[in-house]
Structures are given as structure tokens and as C-alpha cells.
Coordinates of C-alpha atoms in Angstrom, one line a residue:
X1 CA -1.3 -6.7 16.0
X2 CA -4.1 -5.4 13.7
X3 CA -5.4 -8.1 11.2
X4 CA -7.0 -5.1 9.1
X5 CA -5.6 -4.8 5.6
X6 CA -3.7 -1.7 5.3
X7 CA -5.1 1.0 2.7
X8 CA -3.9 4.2 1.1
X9 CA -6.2 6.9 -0.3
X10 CA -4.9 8.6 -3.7
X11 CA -6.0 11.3 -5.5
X12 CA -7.0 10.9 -9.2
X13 CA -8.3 13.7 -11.6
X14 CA -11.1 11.6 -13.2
X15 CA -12.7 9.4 -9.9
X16 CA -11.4 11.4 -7.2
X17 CA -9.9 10.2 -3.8
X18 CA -10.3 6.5 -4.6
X19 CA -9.2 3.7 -1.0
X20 CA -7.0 1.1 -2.0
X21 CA -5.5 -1.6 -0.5
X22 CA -1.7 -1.6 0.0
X23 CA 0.7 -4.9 0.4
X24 CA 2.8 -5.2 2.8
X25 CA 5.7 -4.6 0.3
X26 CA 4.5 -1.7 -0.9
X27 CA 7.5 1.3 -0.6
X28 CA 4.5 3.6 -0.3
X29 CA 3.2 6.2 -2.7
X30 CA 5.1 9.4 -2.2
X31 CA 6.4 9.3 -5.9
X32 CA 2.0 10.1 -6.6
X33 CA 1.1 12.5 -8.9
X34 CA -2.8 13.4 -8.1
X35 CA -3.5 14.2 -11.9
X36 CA -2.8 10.2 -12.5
X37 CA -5.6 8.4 -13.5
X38 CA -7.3 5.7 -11.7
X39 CA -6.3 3.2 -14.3
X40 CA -2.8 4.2 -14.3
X41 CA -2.2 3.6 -10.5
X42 CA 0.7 1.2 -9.7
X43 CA 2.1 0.6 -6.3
X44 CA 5.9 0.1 -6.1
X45 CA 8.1 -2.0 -4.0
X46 CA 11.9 -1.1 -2.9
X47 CA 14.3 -1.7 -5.4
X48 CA 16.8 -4.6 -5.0
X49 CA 20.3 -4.7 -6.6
X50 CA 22.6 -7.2 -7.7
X51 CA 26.4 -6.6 -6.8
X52 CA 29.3 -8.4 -8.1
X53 CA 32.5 -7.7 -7.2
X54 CA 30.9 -3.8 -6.2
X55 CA 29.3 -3.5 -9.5
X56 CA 26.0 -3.3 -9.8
X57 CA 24.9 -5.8 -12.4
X58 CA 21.2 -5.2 -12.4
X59 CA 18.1 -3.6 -10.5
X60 CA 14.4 -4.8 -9.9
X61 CA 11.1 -3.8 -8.5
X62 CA 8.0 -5.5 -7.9
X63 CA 5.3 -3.5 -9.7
X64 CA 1.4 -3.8 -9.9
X65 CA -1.2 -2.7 -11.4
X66 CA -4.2 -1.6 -10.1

């Protein structure tokens, strides 16, 4: 097992191809638009549901900021 942190590489339209580190959470970054800014990048987890009684009731993410 690797104990290097795992990294994605984005394109932005004002720095570039900038390296980032990704968390292990992370759902990955296929939703990317490459004319984002580097100070709107966000990394995304998968979203969780709450069921009750086979409604859903509500919906999260994890979300951060880079």
C-alpha cells in the first residue's frame, strides 16, 4: 500500500493545470469544467440519502473548498 497522498491535476483558465491533493472521500472530479477558476475549485464527496419508510427525506455531500 502506497503512503503517498493521492493528487488530481485540473485545468483552470487563469493558473493553468494546477496539482491538488484529493481525500480519500473525494467522488472524483469528472463533473470539472476547465474554464473554472482556481479559486472556485471544490472537490465533492458521494451523496448520502436519508430514507424513511422509501421516502427520501433528505440528501448531503461533503464539499470543500479549495
Amino acid at each position: 500500500m502506497s503512503i503517498e497522498p493521492r493528487t488530481v491535476t485540473l485545468a483552470t483558465s487563469d493558473h493553468g493545470d494546477v496539482t491538488l491533493p484529493e481525500p480519500a472521500w473525494c467522488a472524483g472530479c469528472s463533473h470539472h469544467d476547465p474554464e473554472t477558476q482556481r479559486a472556485d475549485l471544490i472537490q465533492v464527496g458521494p451523496p448520502v440519502e436519508c430514507i424513511y419508510l422509501g421516502r427520501e427525506l433528505l440528501a448531503a455531500e461533503i464539499l470543500q473548498s479549495l
